[in-house]
Amino acid sequence: MNAPALRPDLRHIADWIAPDSSVLDLGCGDGSLLAWLAANKHCQGYGVEIDVASVTACVAKGVSVIQSDLEAGLSGFEDNAFDFVVLSLTIQAMHNVEGILKEILRVGRTGIVTFPNFGYWENRWQLLIGRMPVSETIPYEWYNTPNIHLCTVYDFERLLKRLGMWSTGRVVLHQGEKVDVLPNLLGSLALVRFERA
């Protein structure tokens, strides 16, 4: 039996994950990605989530989940324990971005991170007219946002390089559709696959 359809960004992530892989999904939300991967690609894995309601939703879907704060690191996982480690729409809210990227590639062979692209033209326009951006991918006002580290597609790839990592794939989306032309300007959501250089 197949799991329900995935939202567009998770569908692209699932396309990158090979059948029968082991997957760790950090900030897994309700476990939709892991449930879909188990049903459609025979993957096994764990989710890590801090929110109690989301943990409950994972359990209801049959997803193995650990309730934990990612800021504490991934010390509960052994080196190279997973084929893929996913961090979807969470990195911008993390205090220690460099630390979590290093941990992703300590416990996994391949990392996949998604984040709102602060370089998207609408965000730039809102800054130009003197306002902090509020958009589909950055839906909070400046005073109540959990987002503390906003970056552009190019900023993220520069950080990977500085950390001795390299991008092995990138998809930039806007409203669920792939953006191939001027992705840092026209795309509101970035997905980056990376490994050790």
PDB file of C-alpha atoms in Angstrom:
ATOM      1  CA  MET A   1       0.000   0.000   0.000  1.00  0.00           C
ATOM      2  CA  ASN A   2       1.438   3.397  -0.993  1.00  0.00           C
ATOM      3  CA  ALA A   3       1.628   6.303   1.426  1.00  0.00           C
ATOM      4  CA  PRO A   4      -0.206   9.543   0.545  1.00  0.00           C
ATOM      5  CA  ALA A   5       1.372  11.874  -2.021  1.00  0.00           C
ATOM      6  CA  LEU A   6       4.231  14.067  -0.856  1.00  0.00           C
ATOM      7  CA  ARG A   7       4.459  17.831  -1.059  1.00  0.00           C
ATOM      8  CA  PRO A   8       6.729  18.928  -3.954  1.00  0.00           C
ATOM      9  CA  ASP A   9       9.961  19.479  -2.002  1.00  0.00           C
ATOM     10  CA  LEU A  10       9.692  16.097  -0.291  1.00  0.00           C
ATOM     11  CA  ARG A  11       8.970  14.474  -3.673  1.00  0.00           C
ATOM     12  CA  HIS A  12      12.296  15.805  -4.999  1.00  0.00           C
ATOM     13  CA  ILE A  13      14.093  14.565  -1.883  1.00  0.00           C
ATOM     14  CA  ALA A  14      12.523  11.126  -2.340  1.00  0.00           C
ATOM     15  CA  ASP A  15      13.725  11.087  -5.962  1.00  0.00           C
ATOM     16  CA  TRP A  16      17.321  11.444  -4.700  1.00  0.00           C
ATOM     17  CA  ILE A  17      17.025   8.536  -2.246  1.00  0.00           C
ATOM     18  CA  ALA A  18      17.828   5.104  -3.655  1.00  0.00           C
ATOM     19  CA  PRO A  19      15.587   2.102  -2.893  1.00  0.00           C
ATOM     20  CA  ASP A  20      16.496   0.040   0.182  1.00  0.00           C
ATOM     21  CA  SER A  21      18.484   2.923   1.706  1.00  0.00           C
ATOM     22  CA  SER A  22      18.807   3.773   5.376  1.00  0.00           C
ATOM     23  CA  VAL A  23      17.530   7.291   6.083  1.00  0.00           C
ATOM     24  CA  LEU A  24      17.698   9.637   9.059  1.00  0.00           C
ATOM     25  CA  ASP A  25      15.194  12.510   8.809  1.00  0.00           C
ATOM     26  CA  LEU A  26      16.098  15.367  11.149  1.00  0.00           C
ATOM     27  CA  GLY A  27      13.174  17.596  12.040  1.00  0.00           C
ATOM     28  CA  CYS A  28      10.938  15.017  10.385  1.00  0.00           C
ATOM     29  CA  GLY A  29       7.625  16.702  11.227  1.00  0.00           C
ATOM     30  CA  ASP A  30       4.740  14.250  10.924  1.00  0.00           C
ATOM     31  CA  GLY A  31       6.940  11.569   9.315  1.00  0.00           C
ATOM     32  CA  SER A  32       5.413  11.848   5.829  1.00  0.00           C
ATOM     33  CA  LEU A  33       8.738  11.475   4.001  1.00  0.00           C
ATOM     34  CA  LEU A  34       9.849   8.408   5.965  1.00  0.00           C
ATOM     35  CA  ALA A  35       6.415   6.772   5.633  1.00  0.00           C
ATOM     36  CA  TRP A  36       6.456   7.355   1.869  1.00  0.00           C
ATOM     37  CA  LEU A  37      10.013   6.044   1.518  1.00  0.00           C
ATOM     38  CA  ALA A  38       9.154   2.901   3.505  1.00  0.00           C
ATOM     39  CA  ALA A  39       6.023   2.219   1.437  1.00  0.00           C
ATOM     40  CA  ASN A  40       7.435   3.069  -2.001  1.00  0.00           C
ATOM     41  CA  LYS A  41      11.189   2.468  -1.847  1.00  0.00           C
ATOM     42  CA  HIS A  42      11.506  -0.049   0.981  1.00  0.00           C
ATOM     43  CA  CYS A  43      13.760   2.312   2.938  1.00  0.00           C
ATOM     44  CA  GLN A  44      14.321   2.015   6.658  1.00  0.00           C
ATOM     45  CA  GLY A  45      15.134   4.813   9.001  1.00  0.00           C
ATOM     46  CA  TYR A  46      14.431   7.068  11.908  1.00  0.00           C
ATOM     47  CA  GLY A  47      13.007  10.494  12.406  1.00  0.00           C
ATOM     48  CA  VAL A  48      14.192  13.007  14.958  1.00  0.00           C
ATOM     49  CA  GLU A  49      11.624  15.584  16.043  1.00  0.00           C
ATOM     50  CA  ILE A  50      11.223  17.894  19.039  1.00  0.00           C
ATOM     51  CA  ASP A  51       7.486  18.662  18.732  1.00  0.00           C
ATOM     52  CA  VAL A  52       5.287  16.264  20.730  1.00  0.00           C
ATOM     53  CA  ALA A  53       2.309  16.435  18.330  1.00  0.00           C
ATOM     54  CA  SER A  54       4.591  15.638  15.385  1.00  0.00           C
ATOM     55  CA  VAL A  55       6.148  12.714  17.260  1.00  0.00           C
ATOM     56  CA  THR A  56       2.630  11.383  17.904  1.00  0.00           C
ATOM     57  CA  ALA A  57       1.795  11.749  14.185  1.00  0.00           C
ATOM     58  CA  CYS A  58       4.955   9.795  13.287  1.00  0.00           C
ATOM     59  CA  VAL A  59       4.037   6.966  15.628  1.00  0.00           C
ATOM     60  CA  ALA A  60       0.532   6.857  14.123  1.00  0.00           C
ATOM     61  CA  LYS A  61       2.135   6.399  10.683  1.00  0.00           C
ATOM     62  CA  GLY A  62       4.393   3.610  11.940  1.00  0.00           C
ATOM     63  CA  VAL A  63       7.518   5.774  11.641  1.00  0.00           C
ATOM     64  CA  SER A  64      10.323   5.148  14.130  1.00  0.00           C
ATOM     65  CA  VAL A  65      10.959   8.502  15.773  1.00  0.00           C
ATOM     66  CA  ILE A  66      13.109   9.861  18.556  1.00  0.00           C
ATOM     67  CA  GLN A  67      12.057  12.988  20.412  1.00  0.00           C
ATOM     68  CA  SER A  68      15.156  15.145  20.660  1.00  0.00           C
ATOM     69  CA  ASP A  69      16.480  18.662  20.169  1.00  0.00           C
ATOM     70  CA  LEU A  70      18.840  18.776  17.181  1.00  0.00           C
ATOM     71  CA  GLU A  71      20.821  21.549  18.867  1.00  0.00           C
ATOM     72  CA  ALA A  72      22.140  18.845  21.212  1.00  0.00           C
ATOM     73  CA  GLY A  73      23.782  17.109  18.236  1.00  0.00           C
ATOM     74  CA  LEU A  74      23.541  13.562  16.959  1.00  0.00           C
ATOM     75  CA  SER A  75      25.744  11.795  19.524  1.00  0.00           C
ATOM     76  CA  GLY A  76      23.176   8.998  19.815  1.00  0.00           C
ATOM     77  CA  PHE A  77      24.012   7.859  16.274  1.00  0.00           C
ATOM     78  CA  GLU A  78      27.150   6.023  15.170  1.00  0.00           C
ATOM     79  CA  ASP A  79      29.459   7.187  12.397  1.00  0.00           C
ATOM     80  CA  ASN A  80      28.277   6.248   8.889  1.00  0.00           C
ATOM     81  CA  ALA A  81      25.054   4.705  10.225  1.00  0.00           C
ATOM     82  CA  PHE A  82      22.863   6.005   7.356  1.00  0.00           C
ATOM     83  CA  ASP A  83      22.985   6.264   3.587  1.00  0.00           C
ATOM     84  CA  PHE A  84      21.060   9.564   3.640  1.00  0.00           C
ATOM     85  CA  VAL A  85      20.457  12.220   6.279  1.00  0.00           C
ATOM     86  CA  VAL A  86      17.709  14.759   5.534  1.00  0.00           C
ATOM     87  CA  LEU A  87      17.257  18.167   7.178  1.00  0.00           C
ATOM     88  CA  SER A  88      14.187  19.758   5.598  1.00  0.00           C
ATOM     89  CA  LEU A  89      13.167  23.362   6.326  1.00  0.00           C
ATOM     90  CA  THR A  90      14.988  23.320   9.656  1.00  0.00           C
ATOM     91  CA  ILE A  91      18.554  24.568   9.150  1.00  0.00           C
ATOM     92  CA  GLN A  92      17.511  28.232   9.113  1.00  0.00           C
ATOM     93  CA  ALA A  93      16.229  27.844  12.690  1.00  0.00           C
ATOM     94  CA  MET A  94      19.363  26.140  14.038  1.00  0.00           C
ATOM     95  CA  HIS A  95      21.902  27.973  16.181  1.00  0.00           C
ATOM     96  CA  ASN A  96      24.890  25.850  15.127  1.00  0.00           C
ATOM     97  CA  VAL A  97      24.568  25.437  11.357  1.00  0.00           C
ATOM     98  CA  GLU A  98      28.177  24.340  10.819  1.00  0.00           C
ATOM     99  CA  GLY A  99      27.917  21.789  13.621  1.00  0.00           C
ATOM    100  CA  ILE A 100      24.761  20.138  12.273  1.00  0.00           C
ATOM    101  CA  LEU A 101      26.207  19.936   8.739  1.00  0.00           C
ATOM    102  CA  LYS A 102      29.316  18.210  10.113  1.00  0.00           C
ATOM    103  CA  GLU A 103      27.139  15.847  12.151  1.00  0.00           C
ATOM    104  CA  ILE A 104      25.008  15.033   9.083  1.00  0.00           C
ATOM    105  CA  LEU A 105      28.085  13.796   7.223  1.00  0.00           C
ATOM    106  CA  ARG A 106      29.470  12.053  10.300  1.00  0.00           C
ATOM    107  CA  VAL A 107      26.389   9.847  10.670  1.00  0.00           C
ATOM    108  CA  GLY A 108      25.508   9.656   6.980  1.00  0.00           C
ATOM    109  CA  ARG A 109      27.146   9.263   3.594  1.00  0.00           C
ATOM    110  CA  THR A 110      24.957  11.836   1.831  1.00  0.00           C
ATOM    111  CA  GLY A 111      23.189  14.876   3.275  1.00  0.00           C
ATOM    112  CA  ILE A 112      20.109  16.589   1.883  1.00  0.00           C
ATOM    113  CA  VAL A 113      19.161  20.031   3.202  1.00  0.00           C
ATOM    114  CA  THR A 114      16.269  22.271   2.196  1.00  0.00           C
ATOM    115  CA  PHE A 115      15.875  25.917   3.150  1.00  0.00           C
ATOM    116  CA  PRO A 116      14.059  29.114   2.153  1.00  0.00           C
ATOM    117  CA  ASN A 117      16.143  31.014  -0.413  1.00  0.00           C
ATOM    118  CA  PHE A 118      16.612  34.522   0.971  1.00  0.00           C
ATOM    119  CA  GLY A 119      17.901  35.573  -2.473  1.00  0.00           C
ATOM    120  CA  TYR A 120      14.422  35.132  -3.995  1.00  0.00           C
ATOM    121  CA  TRP A 121      13.416  38.338  -5.812  1.00  0.00           C
ATOM    122  CA  GLU A 122      10.347  38.979  -3.665  1.00  0.00           C
ATOM    123  CA  ASN A 123      12.480  38.887  -0.503  1.00  0.00           C
ATOM    124  CA  ARG A 124      14.948  41.312  -2.102  1.00  0.00           C
ATOM    125  CA  TRP A 125      12.082  43.611  -3.121  1.00  0.00           C
ATOM    126  CA  GLN A 126      10.610  43.673   0.372  1.00  0.00           C
ATOM    127  CA  LEU A 127      14.034  44.621   1.786  1.00  0.00           C
ATOM    128  CA  LEU A 128      14.384  47.325  -0.871  1.00  0.00           C
ATOM    129  CA  ILE A 129      11.115  48.951   0.207  1.00  0.00           C
ATOM    130  CA  GLY A 130      12.212  48.795   3.842  1.00  0.00           C
ATOM    131  CA  ARG A 131      10.423  45.702   5.152  1.00  0.00           C
ATOM    132  CA  MET A 132      11.617  42.343   6.413  1.00  0.00           C
ATOM    133  CA  PRO A 133      10.425  39.684   3.961  1.00  0.00           C
ATOM    134  CA  VAL A 134       7.301  37.635   4.611  1.00  0.00           C
ATOM    135  CA  SER A 135       6.514  35.017   1.968  1.00  0.00           C
ATOM    136  CA  GLU A 136       5.292  31.478   1.400  1.00  0.00           C
ATOM    137  CA  THR A 137       8.668  30.039   2.471  1.00  0.00           C
ATOM    138  CA  ILE A 138       9.383  32.684   5.143  1.00  0.00           C
ATOM    139  CA  PRO A 139       5.894  33.018   6.636  1.00  0.00           C
ATOM    140  CA  TYR A 140       6.792  34.780   9.894  1.00  0.00           C
ATOM    141  CA  GLU A 141       7.106  38.427  10.850  1.00  0.00           C
ATOM    142  CA  TRP A 142      10.540  39.554  12.033  1.00  0.00           C
ATOM    143  CA  TYR A 143       9.437  39.592  15.689  1.00  0.00           C
ATOM    144  CA  ASN A 144       8.027  36.047  15.883  1.00  0.00           C
ATOM    145  CA  THR A 145      10.199  34.080  13.470  1.00  0.00           C
ATOM    146  CA  PRO A 146      12.097  30.949  14.494  1.00  0.00           C
ATOM    147  CA  ASN A 147      14.410  31.630  11.529  1.00  0.00           C
ATOM    148  CA  ILE A 148      17.760  32.974  12.680  1.00  0.00           C
ATOM    149  CA  HIS A 149      20.107  32.028   9.815  1.00  0.00           C
ATOM    150  CA  LEU A 150      18.678  32.995   6.442  1.00  0.00           C
ATOM    151  CA  CYS A 151      20.859  32.432   3.389  1.00  0.00           C
ATOM    152  CA  THR A 152      20.811  32.308  -0.386  1.00  0.00           C
ATOM    153  CA  VAL A 153      21.460  29.301  -2.612  1.00  0.00           C
ATOM    154  CA  TYR A 154      24.985  30.583  -3.303  1.00  0.00           C
ATOM    155  CA  ASP A 155      25.717  31.325   0.378  1.00  0.00           C
ATOM    156  CA  PHE A 156      24.876  27.740   1.305  1.00  0.00           C
ATOM    157  CA  GLU A 157      27.110  26.266  -1.392  1.00  0.00           C
ATOM    158  CA  ARG A 158      29.969  28.538  -0.257  1.00  0.00           C
ATOM    159  CA  LEU A 159      29.534  27.247   3.297  1.00  0.00           C
ATOM    160  CA  LEU A 160      29.668  23.633   2.088  1.00  0.00           C
ATOM    161  CA  LYS A 161      32.935  24.337   0.286  1.00  0.00           C
ATOM    162  CA  ARG A 162      34.417  26.012   3.371  1.00  0.00           C
ATOM    163  CA  LEU A 163      33.520  22.937   5.426  1.00  0.00           C
ATOM    164  CA  GLY A 164      35.183  20.542   2.958  1.00  0.00           C
ATOM    165  CA  MET A 165      31.887  19.365   1.495  1.00  0.00           C
ATOM    166  CA  TRP A 166      30.546  19.566  -2.035  1.00  0.00           C
ATOM    167  CA  SER A 167      27.153  19.753  -3.651  1.00  0.00           C
ATOM    168  CA  THR A 168      26.204  16.663  -5.675  1.00  0.00           C
ATOM    169  CA  GLY A 169      22.781  17.972  -6.647  1.00  0.00           C
ATOM    170  CA  ARG A 170      20.586  21.027  -6.383  1.00  0.00           C
ATOM    171  CA  VAL A 171      16.946  21.740  -7.118  1.00  0.00           C
ATOM    172  CA  VAL A 172      15.413  25.163  -6.632  1.00  0.00           C
ATOM    173  CA  LEU A 173      11.626  25.481  -6.507  1.00  0.00           C
ATOM    174  CA  HIS A 174       8.976  28.149  -6.474  1.00  0.00           C
ATOM    175  CA  GLN A 175       5.439  27.149  -5.514  1.00  0.00           C
ATOM    176  CA  GLY A 176       6.371  23.517  -6.098  1.00  0.00           C
ATOM    177  CA  GLU A 177       7.712  24.059  -9.622  1.00  0.00           C
ATOM    178  CA  LYS A 178      11.371  23.611 -10.564  1.00  0.00           C
ATOM    179  CA  VAL A 179      13.280  26.806 -11.428  1.00  0.00           C
ATOM    180  CA  ASP A 180      16.155  26.318 -13.885  1.00  0.00           C
ATOM    181  CA  VAL A 181      16.743  29.919 -15.036  1.00  0.00           C
ATOM    182  CA  LEU A 182      18.281  32.295 -12.461  1.00  0.00           C
ATOM    183  CA  PRO A 183      17.452  29.965  -9.560  1.00  0.00           C
ATOM    184  CA  ASN A 184      18.967  32.202  -6.851  1.00  0.00           C
ATOM    185  CA  LEU A 185      16.691  35.046  -8.000  1.00  0.00           C
ATOM    186  CA  LEU A 186      13.523  33.223  -9.090  1.00  0.00           C
ATOM    187  CA  GLY A 187      13.423  30.274  -6.673  1.00  0.00           C
ATOM    188  CA  SER A 188      11.997  30.560  -3.171  1.00  0.00           C
ATOM    189  CA  LEU A 189      13.017  27.134  -1.830  1.00  0.00           C
ATOM    190  CA  ALA A 190      16.357  25.352  -2.280  1.00  0.00           C
ATOM    191  CA  LEU A 191      17.171  21.653  -1.972  1.00  0.00           C
ATOM    192  CA  VAL A 192      20.853  20.686  -1.879  1.00  0.00           C
ATOM    193  CA  ARG A 193      22.374  17.185  -1.819  1.00  0.00           C
ATOM    194  CA  PHE A 194      25.969  17.050  -0.561  1.00  0.00           C
ATOM    195  CA  GLU A 195      28.823  14.771   0.470  1.00  0.00           C
ATOM    196  CA  ARG A 196      32.362  15.048   1.777  1.00  0.00           C
ATOM    197  CA  ALA A 197      34.719  16.556  -0.782  1.00  0.00           C
TER     198      ALA A 197
END
